[in-house]
């Protein structure tokens, strides 16, 4: 069954902003670290970033390619994680997956949301 | 950041062939490496964790080895459902980094 559902993808102009959301059906959502991984069309996987759980102060990590432009946040009451993307570039065009880290990069994946950055 | 390389970038093989894919890290990552299989239009699926442990439910024809900076994924007898792209992922240091992938297709 589908456990993670992303939304918010679409077409945006270079320099613009977009916010992706991911809702998790798992009742233990709050305990888990949540990651975002992206895949440009016809290209490989790129790890985007992570948000830890409350016990670890919701601390975040980012790939160098998005640091300072992307922000990951979460709302445990809504079992949701978010990816705020600012100053978007054409190179950010990709399918964005949210992923629940069960343990040591053992992920439960969403179905992906397509973000297209184009004028 | 740790850079991951994979070789080959692609290979053509026949059903029943033994296939080996190599992943190298730019610095030591202990055994904090996983192997993932991805089919077109689908999310990746982990096959191997901590370099050499088989994920539950994954056929035993898949195996992994290595530690430090050099790792291998071996498929002992390639099956039709194994034609896919394979990625390694290091999760020893932030940011995590994937290898560029190895596409396995039918000869």
Tab-separated table of N, CA and C in Angstrom, chain A residues 47 105 107, chain B residues 4 23 29 32-36 87-91 96-99:
chain	number	residue	atom	x	y	z
A	47	UNK	N	20.968	12.443	-3.383
A	47	UNK	CA	20.455	12.696	-2.035
A	47	UNK	C	20.398	14.198	-1.814
A	105	UNK	N	19.553	4.085	6.279
A	105	UNK	CA	19.267	4.276	4.848
A	105	UNK	C	18.444	3.144	4.253
A	107	UNK	N	15.039	2.686	3.228
A	107	UNK	CA	13.998	3.667	3.017
A	107	UNK	C	12.666	3.051	2.626
B	4	UNK	N	31.483	9.207	-4.823
B	4	UNK	CA	31.324	7.787	-5.113
B	4	UNK	C	31.444	7.571	-6.620
B	23	UNK	N	32.035	-0.223	-6.711
B	23	UNK	CA	31.785	1.136	-6.200
B	23	UNK	C	32.998	1.545	-5.369
B	29	UNK	N	34.726	4.785	4.260
B	29	UNK	CA	33.360	4.892	4.783
B	29	UNK	C	33.002	3.663	5.618
B	32	UNK	N	29.563	1.416	5.715
B	32	UNK	CA	28.296	2.141	5.656
B	32	UNK	C	27.877	2.420	4.211
B	33	UNK	N	27.573	1.339	3.521
B	33	UNK	CA	27.232	1.403	2.115
B	33	UNK	C	26.094	0.441	1.820
B	34	UNK	N	25.159	0.927	1.007
B	34	UNK	CA	24.073	0.075	0.539
B	34	UNK	C	24.051	0.024	-0.972
B	35	UNK	N	23.463	-1.045	-1.483
B	35	UNK	CA	23.241	-1.189	-2.919
B	35	UNK	C	21.741	-1.162	-3.186
B	36	UNK	N	21.362	-0.404	-4.217
B	36	UNK	CA	19.964	-0.214	-4.565
B	36	UNK	C	19.747	-0.583	-6.029
B	87	UNK	N	22.653	1.301	-7.975
B	87	UNK	CA	23.344	2.420	-7.349
B	87	UNK	C	23.905	1.989	-5.996
B	88	UNK	N	25.083	2.506	-5.671
B	88	UNK	CA	25.563	2.413	-4.301
B	88	UNK	C	25.265	3.745	-3.604
B	89	UNK	N	25.141	3.684	-2.299
B	89	UNK	CA	24.900	4.873	-1.479
B	89	UNK	C	25.750	4.784	-0.229
B	90	UNK	N	26.566	5.820	0.007
B	90	UNK	CA	27.313	5.856	1.275
B	90	UNK	C	26.523	6.697	2.271
B	91	UNK	N	26.391	6.155	3.470
B	91	UNK	CA	25.710	6.883	4.545
B	91	UNK	C	26.599	6.955	5.774
B	96	UNK	N	25.021	12.392	2.444
B	96	UNK	CA	25.046	11.087	1.818
B	96	UNK	C	25.264	11.273	0.320
B	97	UNK	N	25.872	10.306	-0.320
B	97	UNK	CA	26.118	10.401	-1.763
B	97	UNK	C	25.908	9.059	-2.443
B	98	UNK	N	25.215	9.136	-3.566
B	98	UNK	CA	25.009	7.974	-4.414
B	98	UNK	C	26.124	7.884	-5.447
B	99	UNK	N	26.419	6.671	-5.876
B	99	UNK	CA	27.214	6.494	-7.062
B	99	UNK	C	26.399	6.882	-8.277
